[in-house]
Amino acid sequence: MARIEVKQYDDATGRLKEIYDDLIKSRGKLADVHTIQSLRPESIVAHMDLYMEIMYSKSELSRAEREMIAVVVSKGNECIYCQTHHAQALNAYWKDDQKTEKLKTDFRQVNLTDKEMKLCEYAHIITKNPGSAEQQDYTGPLKEIGLSDSAILDATLVIAYFNFVNRIVLSLGVHLEKDEGSGYKY
């Protein structure tokens, strides 16, 4: 149960209704992570613009790698909502339920490529101990495996974005929808 007022689709009017309709058209359905921002409709638009830029724009990181990072960050923050949604998105690429479920438990127990493991380690440390990055450069292992500065920026943006969204979800009481996130366009 949300901890603040939420305007549901049936109660939406004006600009909020337009935004909801656009989300349904583009994403396949309306998620609770969107409706939690219903008191500030334009924040939903800004949020989705940021999400689309970080998760879908051209990058050296694949969509699967970005979804994998999202799951690792959400696991680190104990955000079941985002873990579930983004594990489903990741599995649309991996097509391996067992591997995806293992990632949600502990990425270290998953058979990952060296690049995937380094991205997961980076996501984990930056999520769990962000202040330590002030004294230690955690980008070194990413550079050693050949990631460009642009790819490292992209990974960092995914990590930062999901730390941001996890905090919205956790603080405002966003819970999984009844269908647990199925029906989205990935």
mmCIF file of N, CA, C and O in Angstrom, residues 60-139:
data_model
loop_
_atom_site.group_PDB
_atom_site.id
_atom_site.type_symbol
_atom_site.label_atom_id
_atom_site.label_comp_id
_atom_site.label_asym_id
_atom_site.label_seq_id
_atom_site.Cartn_x
_atom_site.Cartn_y
_atom_site.Cartn_z
ATOM 1 N N GLU A 60 27.785 1.009 -25.626
ATOM 2 C CA GLU A 60 28.611 -0.197 -25.715
ATOM 3 C C GLU A 60 28.035 -1.293 -24.824
ATOM 4 O O GLU A 60 28.316 -2.466 -25.031
ATOM 5 N N LEU A 61 27.276 -0.902 -23.819
ATOM 6 C CA LEU A 61 26.631 -1.887 -22.946
ATOM 7 C C LEU A 61 25.342 -2.345 -23.611
ATOM 8 O O LEU A 61 24.544 -1.541 -24.077
ATOM 9 N N SER A 62 25.147 -3.635 -23.633
ATOM 10 C CA SER A 62 23.920 -4.176 -24.218
ATOM 11 C C SER A 62 22.741 -3.891 -23.302
ATOM 12 O O SER A 62 22.906 -3.554 -22.123
ATOM 13 N N ARG A 63 21.554 -4.045 -23.840
ATOM 14 C CA ARG A 63 20.347 -3.911 -23.016
ATOM 15 C C ARG A 63 20.393 -4.937 -21.889
ATOM 16 O O ARG A 63 20.055 -4.631 -20.759
ATOM 17 N N ALA A 64 20.818 -6.160 -22.187
ATOM 18 C CA ALA A 64 20.894 -7.204 -21.160
ATOM 19 C C ALA A 64 21.867 -6.799 -20.057
ATOM 20 O O ALA A 64 21.566 -6.980 -18.867
ATOM 21 N N GLU A 65 23.009 -6.245 -20.420
ATOM 22 C CA GLU A 65 23.973 -5.831 -19.393
ATOM 23 C C GLU A 65 23.398 -4.729 -18.511
ATOM 24 O O GLU A 65 23.588 -4.729 -17.288
ATOM 25 N N ARG A 66 22.659 -3.815 -19.105
ATOM 26 C CA ARG A 66 22.051 -2.744 -18.308
ATOM 27 C C ARG A 66 20.966 -3.288 -17.381
ATOM 28 O O ARG A 66 20.865 -2.880 -16.225
ATOM 29 N N GLU A 67 20.167 -4.234 -17.878
ATOM 30 C CA GLU A 67 19.147 -4.858 -17.013
ATOM 31 C C GLU A 67 19.808 -5.676 -15.907
ATOM 32 O O GLU A 67 19.336 -5.697 -14.769
ATOM 33 N N MET A 68 20.902 -6.342 -16.219
ATOM 34 C CA MET A 68 21.642 -7.113 -15.223
ATOM 35 C C MET A 68 22.130 -6.189 -14.098
ATOM 36 O O MET A 68 21.991 -6.493 -12.914
ATOM 37 N N ILE A 69 22.688 -5.049 -14.469
ATOM 38 C CA ILE A 69 23.131 -4.067 -13.476
ATOM 39 C C ILE A 69 21.951 -3.616 -12.625
ATOM 40 O O ILE A 69 22.058 -3.502 -11.396
ATOM 41 N N ALA A 70 20.810 -3.370 -13.259
ATOM 42 C CA ALA A 70 19.610 -2.943 -12.525
ATOM 43 C C ALA A 70 19.228 -3.975 -11.459
ATOM 44 O O ALA A 70 18.869 -3.615 -10.331
ATOM 45 N N VAL A 71 19.316 -5.248 -11.806
ATOM 46 C CA VAL A 71 18.969 -6.311 -10.850
ATOM 47 C C VAL A 71 19.970 -6.335 -9.697
ATOM 48 O O VAL A 71 19.578 -6.436 -8.522
ATOM 49 N N VAL A 72 21.255 -6.212 -9.990
ATOM 50 C CA VAL A 72 22.283 -6.238 -8.946
ATOM 51 C C VAL A 72 22.115 -5.052 -7.999
ATOM 52 O O VAL A 72 22.187 -5.211 -6.772
ATOM 53 N N VAL A 73 21.889 -3.871 -8.537
ATOM 54 C CA VAL A 73 21.672 -2.690 -7.689
ATOM 55 C C VAL A 73 20.425 -2.887 -6.833
ATOM 56 O O VAL A 73 20.446 -2.653 -5.615
ATOM 57 N N SER A 74 19.346 -3.346 -7.435
ATOM 58 C CA SER A 74 18.084 -3.523 -6.705
ATOM 59 C C SER A 74 18.207 -4.601 -5.635
ATOM 60 O O SER A 74 17.623 -4.477 -4.554
ATOM 61 N N LYS A 75 18.979 -5.635 -5.900
ATOM 62 C CA LYS A 75 19.255 -6.660 -4.886
ATOM 63 C C LYS A 75 20.026 -6.032 -3.726
ATOM 64 O O LYS A 75 19.703 -6.245 -2.562
ATOM 65 N N GLY A 76 21.044 -5.241 -4.049
ATOM 66 C CA GLY A 76 21.838 -4.583 -3.011
ATOM 67 C C GLY A 76 21.015 -3.669 -2.123
ATOM 68 O O GLY A 76 21.302 -3.512 -0.937
ATOM 69 N N ASN A 77 19.971 -3.089 -2.694
ATOM 70 C CA ASN A 77 19.087 -2.193 -1.940
ATOM 71 C C ASN A 77 17.862 -2.901 -1.375
ATOM 72 O O ASN A 77 17.007 -2.259 -0.773
ATOM 73 N N GLU A 78 17.760 -4.203 -1.608
ATOM 74 C CA GLU A 78 16.625 -5.005 -1.145
ATOM 75 C C GLU A 78 15.298 -4.498 -1.710
ATOM 76 O O GLU A 78 14.277 -4.496 -1.031
ATOM 77 N N CYS A 79 15.328 -4.076 -2.963
ATOM 78 C CA CYS A 79 14.133 -3.570 -3.626
ATOM 79 C C CYS A 79 13.534 -4.685 -4.487
ATOM 80 O O CYS A 79 13.927 -4.879 -5.637
ATOM 81 N N ILE A 80 12.610 -5.408 -3.914
ATOM 82 C CA ILE A 80 11.978 -6.546 -4.592
ATOM 83 C C ILE A 80 11.245 -6.088 -5.851
ATOM 84 O O ILE A 80 11.264 -6.769 -6.874
ATOM 85 N N TYR A 81 10.596 -4.950 -5.772
ATOM 86 C CA TYR A 81 9.837 -4.425 -6.913
ATOM 87 C C TYR A 81 10.727 -4.316 -8.151
ATOM 88 O O TYR A 81 10.432 -4.868 -9.209
ATOM 89 N N CYS A 82 11.839 -3.588 -8.031
ATOM 90 C CA CYS A 82 12.718 -3.382 -9.187
ATOM 91 C C CYS A 82 13.470 -4.657 -9.558
ATOM 92 O O CYS A 82 13.700 -4.910 -10.740
ATOM 93 N N GLN A 83 13.837 -5.452 -8.549
ATOM 94 C CA GLN A 83 14.475 -6.741 -8.858
ATOM 95 C C GLN A 83 13.575 -7.579 -9.748
ATOM 96 O O GLN A 83 14.024 -8.157 -10.743
ATOM 97 N N THR A 84 12.311 -7.667 -9.382
ATOM 98 C CA THR A 84 11.357 -8.495 -10.122
ATOM 99 C C THR A 84 11.147 -7.971 -11.531
ATOM 100 O O THR A 84 11.257 -8.716 -12.506
ATOM 101 N N HIS A 85 10.855 -6.692 -11.647
ATOM 102 C CA HIS A 85 10.603 -6.108 -12.974
ATOM 103 C C HIS A 85 11.817 -6.231 -13.893
ATOM 104 O O HIS A 85 11.685 -6.590 -15.068
ATOM 105 N N HIS A 86 12.985 -5.933 -13.364
ATOM 106 C CA HIS A 86 14.156 -5.905 -14.238
ATOM 107 C C HIS A 86 14.767 -7.288 -14.439
ATOM 108 O O HIS A 86 15.419 -7.513 -15.466
ATOM 109 N N ALA A 87 14.500 -8.211 -13.553
ATOM 110 C CA ALA A 87 14.876 -9.611 -13.819
ATOM 111 C C ALA A 87 14.017 -10.149 -14.961
ATOM 112 O O ALA A 87 14.513 -10.880 -15.827
ATOM 113 N N GLN A 88 12.751 -9.774 -14.989
ATOM 114 C CA GLN A 88 11.888 -10.200 -16.100
ATOM 115 C C GLN A 88 12.373 -9.587 -17.419
ATOM 116 O O GLN A 88 12.401 -10.267 -18.445
ATOM 117 N N ALA A 89 12.750 -8.330 -17.367
ATOM 118 C CA ALA A 89 13.279 -7.687 -18.574
ATOM 119 C C ALA A 89 14.585 -8.362 -18.998
ATOM 120 O O ALA A 89 14.783 -8.648 -20.184
ATOM 121 N N LEU A 90 15.462 -8.640 -18.048
ATOM 122 C CA LEU A 90 16.724 -9.312 -18.353
ATOM 123 C C LEU A 90 16.485 -10.686 -18.964
ATOM 124 O O LEU A 90 17.133 -11.071 -19.941
ATOM 125 N N ASN A 91 15.539 -11.407 -18.413
ATOM 126 C CA ASN A 91 15.280 -12.752 -18.904
ATOM 127 C C ASN A 91 14.694 -12.742 -20.327
ATOM 128 O O ASN A 91 14.798 -13.740 -21.041
ATOM 129 N N ALA A 92 14.130 -11.625 -20.745
ATOM 130 C CA ALA A 92 13.689 -11.514 -22.137
ATOM 131 C C ALA A 92 14.896 -11.616 -23.080
ATOM 132 O O ALA A 92 14.756 -12.038 -24.225
ATOM 133 N N TYR A 93 16.074 -11.269 -22.576
ATOM 134 C CA TYR A 93 17.315 -11.373 -23.357
ATOM 135 C C TYR A 93 18.056 -12.681 -23.058
ATOM 136 O O TYR A 93 18.507 -13.358 -23.967
ATOM 137 N N TRP A 94 18.199 -13.012 -21.787
ATOM 138 C CA TRP A 94 18.932 -14.219 -21.402
ATOM 139 C C TRP A 94 18.166 -15.496 -21.742
ATOM 140 O O TRP A 94 18.757 -16.500 -22.044
ATOM 141 N N LYS A 95 16.865 -15.453 -21.585
ATOM 142 C CA LYS A 95 16.010 -16.629 -21.821
ATOM 143 C C LYS A 95 16.495 -17.840 -21.016
ATOM 144 O O LYS A 95 16.593 -18.952 -21.512
ATOM 145 N N ASP A 96 16.793 -17.580 -19.733
ATOM 146 C CA ASP A 96 17.302 -18.612 -18.835
ATOM 147 C C ASP A 96 16.792 -18.303 -17.419
ATOM 148 O O ASP A 96 17.440 -17.575 -16.662
ATOM 149 N N ASP A 97 15.616 -18.863 -17.091
ATOM 150 C CA ASP A 97 14.984 -18.583 -15.795
ATOM 151 C C ASP A 97 15.905 -18.878 -14.628
ATOM 152 O O ASP A 97 15.973 -18.104 -13.670
ATOM 153 N N GLN A 98 16.619 -19.986 -14.694
ATOM 154 C CA GLN A 98 17.471 -20.398 -13.582
ATOM 155 C C GLN A 98 18.626 -19.402 -13.377
ATOM 156 O O GLN A 98 18.913 -19.000 -12.252
ATOM 157 N N LYS A 99 19.258 -19.009 -14.452
ATOM 158 C CA LYS A 99 20.360 -18.041 -14.372
ATOM 159 C C LYS A 99 19.857 -16.706 -13.830
ATOM 160 O O LYS A 99 20.504 -16.083 -12.979
ATOM 161 N N THR A 100 18.703 -16.275 -14.305
ATOM 162 C CA THR A 100 18.131 -15.005 -13.856
ATOM 163 C C THR A 100 17.786 -15.065 -12.370
ATOM 164 O O THR A 100 18.064 -14.120 -11.626
ATOM 165 N N GLU A 101 17.198 -16.155 -11.930
ATOM 166 C CA GLU A 101 16.864 -16.305 -10.503
ATOM 167 C C GLU A 101 18.122 -16.317 -9.643
ATOM 168 O O GLU A 101 18.147 -15.731 -8.568
ATOM 169 N N LYS A 102 19.173 -16.974 -10.114
ATOM 170 C CA LYS A 102 20.440 -16.996 -9.377
ATOM 171 C C LYS A 102 21.012 -15.593 -9.244
ATOM 172 O O LYS A 102 21.571 -15.239 -8.216
ATOM 173 N N LEU A 103 20.895 -14.798 -10.311
ATOM 174 C CA LEU A 103 21.396 -13.423 -10.268
ATOM 175 C C LEU A 103 20.696 -12.645 -9.160
ATOM 176 O O LEU A 103 21.324 -11.847 -8.465
ATOM 177 N N LYS A 104 19.414 -12.882 -8.985
ATOM 178 C CA LYS A 104 18.658 -12.183 -7.940
ATOM 179 C C LYS A 104 19.125 -12.600 -6.543
ATOM 180 O O LYS A 104 18.941 -11.853 -5.591
ATOM 181 N N THR A 105 19.734 -13.753 -6.420
ATOM 182 C CA THR A 105 20.228 -14.232 -5.126
ATOM 183 C C THR A 105 21.650 -13.737 -4.873
ATOM 184 O O THR A 105 21.926 -13.135 -3.846
ATOM 185 N N ASP A 106 22.571 -14.032 -5.813
ATOM 186 C CA ASP A 106 23.962 -13.631 -5.650
ATOM 187 C C ASP A 106 24.664 -13.722 -6.998
ATOM 188 O O ASP A 106 24.893 -14.820 -7.501
ATOM 189 N N PHE A 107 25.017 -12.594 -7.555
ATOM 190 C CA PHE A 107 25.633 -12.575 -8.884
ATOM 191 C C PHE A 107 26.927 -13.380 -8.931
ATOM 192 O O PHE A 107 27.319 -13.874 -9.980
ATOM 193 N N ARG A 108 27.574 -13.542 -7.784
ATOM 194 C CA ARG A 108 28.834 -14.284 -7.753
ATOM 195 C C ARG A 108 28.639 -15.775 -8.026
ATOM 196 O O ARG A 108 29.597 -16.478 -8.329
ATOM 197 N N GLN A 109 27.411 -16.250 -7.910
ATOM 198 C CA GLN A 109 27.103 -17.662 -8.113
ATOM 199 C C GLN A 109 26.590 -17.958 -9.526
ATOM 200 O O GLN A 109 26.168 -19.072 -9.811
ATOM 201 N N VAL A 110 26.642 -16.948 -10.395
ATOM 202 C CA VAL A 110 26.130 -17.092 -11.759
ATOM 203 C C VAL A 110 27.315 -17.213 -12.718
ATOM 204 O O VAL A 110 28.333 -16.539 -12.547
ATOM 205 N N ASN A 111 27.161 -18.049 -13.701
ATOM 206 C CA ASN A 111 28.190 -18.188 -14.730
ATOM 207 C C ASN A 111 28.094 -16.984 -15.664
ATOM 208 O O ASN A 111 27.299 -16.979 -16.604
ATOM 209 N N LEU A 112 28.915 -15.970 -15.381
ATOM 210 C CA LEU A 112 28.912 -14.728 -16.148
ATOM 211 C C LEU A 112 30.221 -14.597 -16.917
ATOM 212 O O LEU A 112 31.243 -15.161 -16.517
ATOM 213 N N THR A 113 30.181 -13.819 -17.973
ATOM 214 C CA THR A 113 31.423 -13.485 -18.673
ATOM 215 C C THR A 113 32.247 -12.584 -17.754
ATOM 216 O O THR A 113 31.725 -12.015 -16.777
ATOM 217 N N ASP A 114 33.516 -12.422 -18.072
ATOM 218 C CA ASP A 114 34.376 -11.547 -17.281
ATOM 219 C C ASP A 114 33.812 -10.122 -17.260
ATOM 220 O O ASP A 114 33.767 -9.473 -16.218
ATOM 221 N N LYS A 115 33.358 -9.658 -18.423
ATOM 222 C CA LYS A 115 32.780 -8.305 -18.507
ATOM 223 C C LYS A 115 31.553 -8.195 -17.615
ATOM 224 O O LYS A 115 31.409 -7.228 -16.855
ATOM 225 N N GLU A 116 30.655 -9.171 -17.689
ATOM 226 C CA GLU A 116 29.439 -9.146 -16.858
ATOM 227 C C GLU A 116 29.798 -9.163 -15.374
ATOM 228 O O GLU A 116 29.207 -8.417 -14.571
ATOM 229 N N MET A 117 30.769 -9.993 -14.985
ATOM 230 C CA MET A 117 31.169 -10.070 -13.579
ATOM 231 C C MET A 117 31.740 -8.745 -13.104
ATOM 232 O O MET A 117 31.400 -8.270 -12.017
ATOM 233 N N LYS A 118 32.589 -8.136 -13.904
ATOM 234 C CA LYS A 118 33.180 -6.840 -13.515
ATOM 235 C C LYS A 118 32.095 -5.759 -13.399
ATOM 236 O O LYS A 118 32.145 -4.927 -12.491
ATOM 237 N N LEU A 119 31.122 -5.770 -14.298
ATOM 238 C CA LEU A 119 30.017 -4.812 -14.208
ATOM 239 C C LEU A 119 29.198 -5.047 -12.938
ATOM 240 O O LEU A 119 28.810 -4.088 -12.260
ATOM 241 N N CYS A 120 28.948 -6.301 -12.613
ATOM 242 C CA CYS A 120 28.186 -6.621 -11.398
ATOM 243 C C CYS A 120 28.955 -6.213 -10.146
ATOM 244 O O CYS A 120 28.373 -5.661 -9.202
ATOM 245 N N GLU A 121 30.245 -6.495 -10.125
ATOM 246 C CA GLU A 121 31.064 -6.104 -8.970
ATOM 247 C C GLU A 121 31.060 -4.591 -8.796
ATOM 248 O O GLU A 121 30.938 -4.079 -7.678
ATOM 249 N N TYR A 122 31.195 -3.871 -9.895
ATOM 250 C CA TYR A 122 31.169 -2.407 -9.861
ATOM 251 C C TYR A 122 29.818 -1.911 -9.342
ATOM 252 O O TYR A 122 29.754 -1.061 -8.446
ATOM 253 N N ALA A 123 28.740 -2.467 -9.869
ATOM 254 C CA ALA A 123 27.401 -2.068 -9.428
ATOM 255 C C ALA A 123 27.209 -2.339 -7.940
ATOM 256 O O ALA A 123 26.644 -1.517 -7.213
ATOM 257 N N HIS A 124 27.676 -3.483 -7.496
ATOM 258 C CA HIS A 124 27.515 -3.868 -6.087
ATOM 259 C C HIS A 124 28.271 -2.907 -5.163
ATOM 260 O O HIS A 124 27.698 -2.393 -4.196
ATOM 261 N N ILE A 125 29.540 -2.660 -5.444
ATOM 262 C CA ILE A 125 30.341 -1.820 -4.551
ATOM 263 C C ILE A 125 29.860 -0.374 -4.552
ATOM 264 O O ILE A 125 29.797 0.276 -3.501
ATOM 265 N N ILE A 126 29.478 0.142 -5.718
ATOM 266 C CA ILE A 126 29.007 1.531 -5.786
ATOM 267 C C ILE A 126 27.655 1.681 -5.087
ATOM 268 O O ILE A 126 27.357 2.725 -4.512
ATOM 269 N N THR A 127 26.854 0.625 -5.088
ATOM 270 C CA THR A 127 25.562 0.657 -4.396
ATOM 271 C C THR A 127 25.740 0.508 -2.888
ATOM 272 O O THR A 127 25.150 1.257 -2.113
ATOM 273 N N LYS A 128 26.541 -0.454 -2.472
ATOM 274 C CA LYS A 128 26.665 -0.771 -1.045
ATOM 275 C C LYS A 128 27.622 0.166 -0.306
ATOM 276 O O LYS A 128 27.439 0.404 0.884
ATOM 277 N N ASN A 129 28.654 0.668 -0.988
ATOM 278 C CA ASN A 129 29.664 1.514 -0.334
ATOM 279 C C ASN A 129 30.021 2.703 -1.214
ATOM 280 O O ASN A 129 31.183 2.860 -1.609
ATOM 281 N N PRO A 130 29.047 3.555 -1.523
ATOM 282 C CA PRO A 130 29.331 4.634 -2.479
ATOM 283 C C PRO A 130 30.429 5.583 -2.009
ATOM 284 O O PRO A 130 31.211 6.068 -2.829
ATOM 285 N N GLY A 131 30.522 5.820 -0.723
ATOM 286 C CA GLY A 131 31.544 6.739 -0.211
ATOM 287 C C GLY A 131 32.956 6.233 -0.407
ATOM 288 O O GLY A 131 33.901 7.026 -0.499
ATOM 289 N N SER A 132 33.128 4.925 -0.496
ATOM 290 C CA SER A 132 34.474 4.371 -0.671
ATOM 291 C C SER A 132 35.056 4.719 -2.034
ATOM 292 O O SER A 132 36.279 4.698 -2.207
ATOM 293 N N ALA A 133 34.206 5.053 -2.999
ATOM 294 C CA ALA A 133 34.688 5.419 -4.337
ATOM 295 C C ALA A 133 35.427 6.753 -4.321
ATOM 296 O O ALA A 133 36.149 7.068 -5.262
ATOM 297 N N GLU A 134 35.266 7.506 -3.258
ATOM 298 C CA GLU A 134 35.998 8.767 -3.124
ATOM 299 C C GLU A 134 37.492 8.494 -2.951
ATOM 300 O O GLU A 134 38.331 9.213 -3.479
ATOM 301 N N GLN A 135 37.821 7.410 -2.242
ATOM 302 C CA GLN A 135 39.217 7.078 -1.967
ATOM 303 C C GLN A 135 39.791 6.028 -2.928
ATOM 304 O O GLN A 135 40.993 5.946 -3.094
ATOM 305 N N GLN A 136 38.942 5.197 -3.505
ATOM 306 C CA GLN A 136 39.418 4.123 -4.361
ATOM 307 C C GLN A 136 38.756 4.199 -5.732
ATOM 308 O O GLN A 136 37.548 4.381 -5.832
ATOM 309 N N ASP A 137 39.550 4.016 -6.770
ATOM 310 C CA ASP A 137 39.044 4.051 -8.137
ATOM 311 C C ASP A 137 38.571 2.652 -8.520
ATOM 312 O O ASP A 137 39.385 1.767 -8.778
ATOM 313 N N TYR A 138 37.259 2.458 -8.545
ATOM 314 C CA TYR A 138 36.688 1.156 -8.910
ATOM 315 C C TYR A 138 36.511 1.006 -10.418
ATOM 316 O O TYR A 138 36.047 -0.035 -10.883
ATOM 317 N N THR A 139 36.878 2.025 -11.172
ATOM 318 C CA THR A 139 36.761 1.918 -12.622
ATOM 319 C C THR A 139 37.938 1.158 -13.229
ATOM 320 O O THR A 139 37.851 0.704 -14.370
#
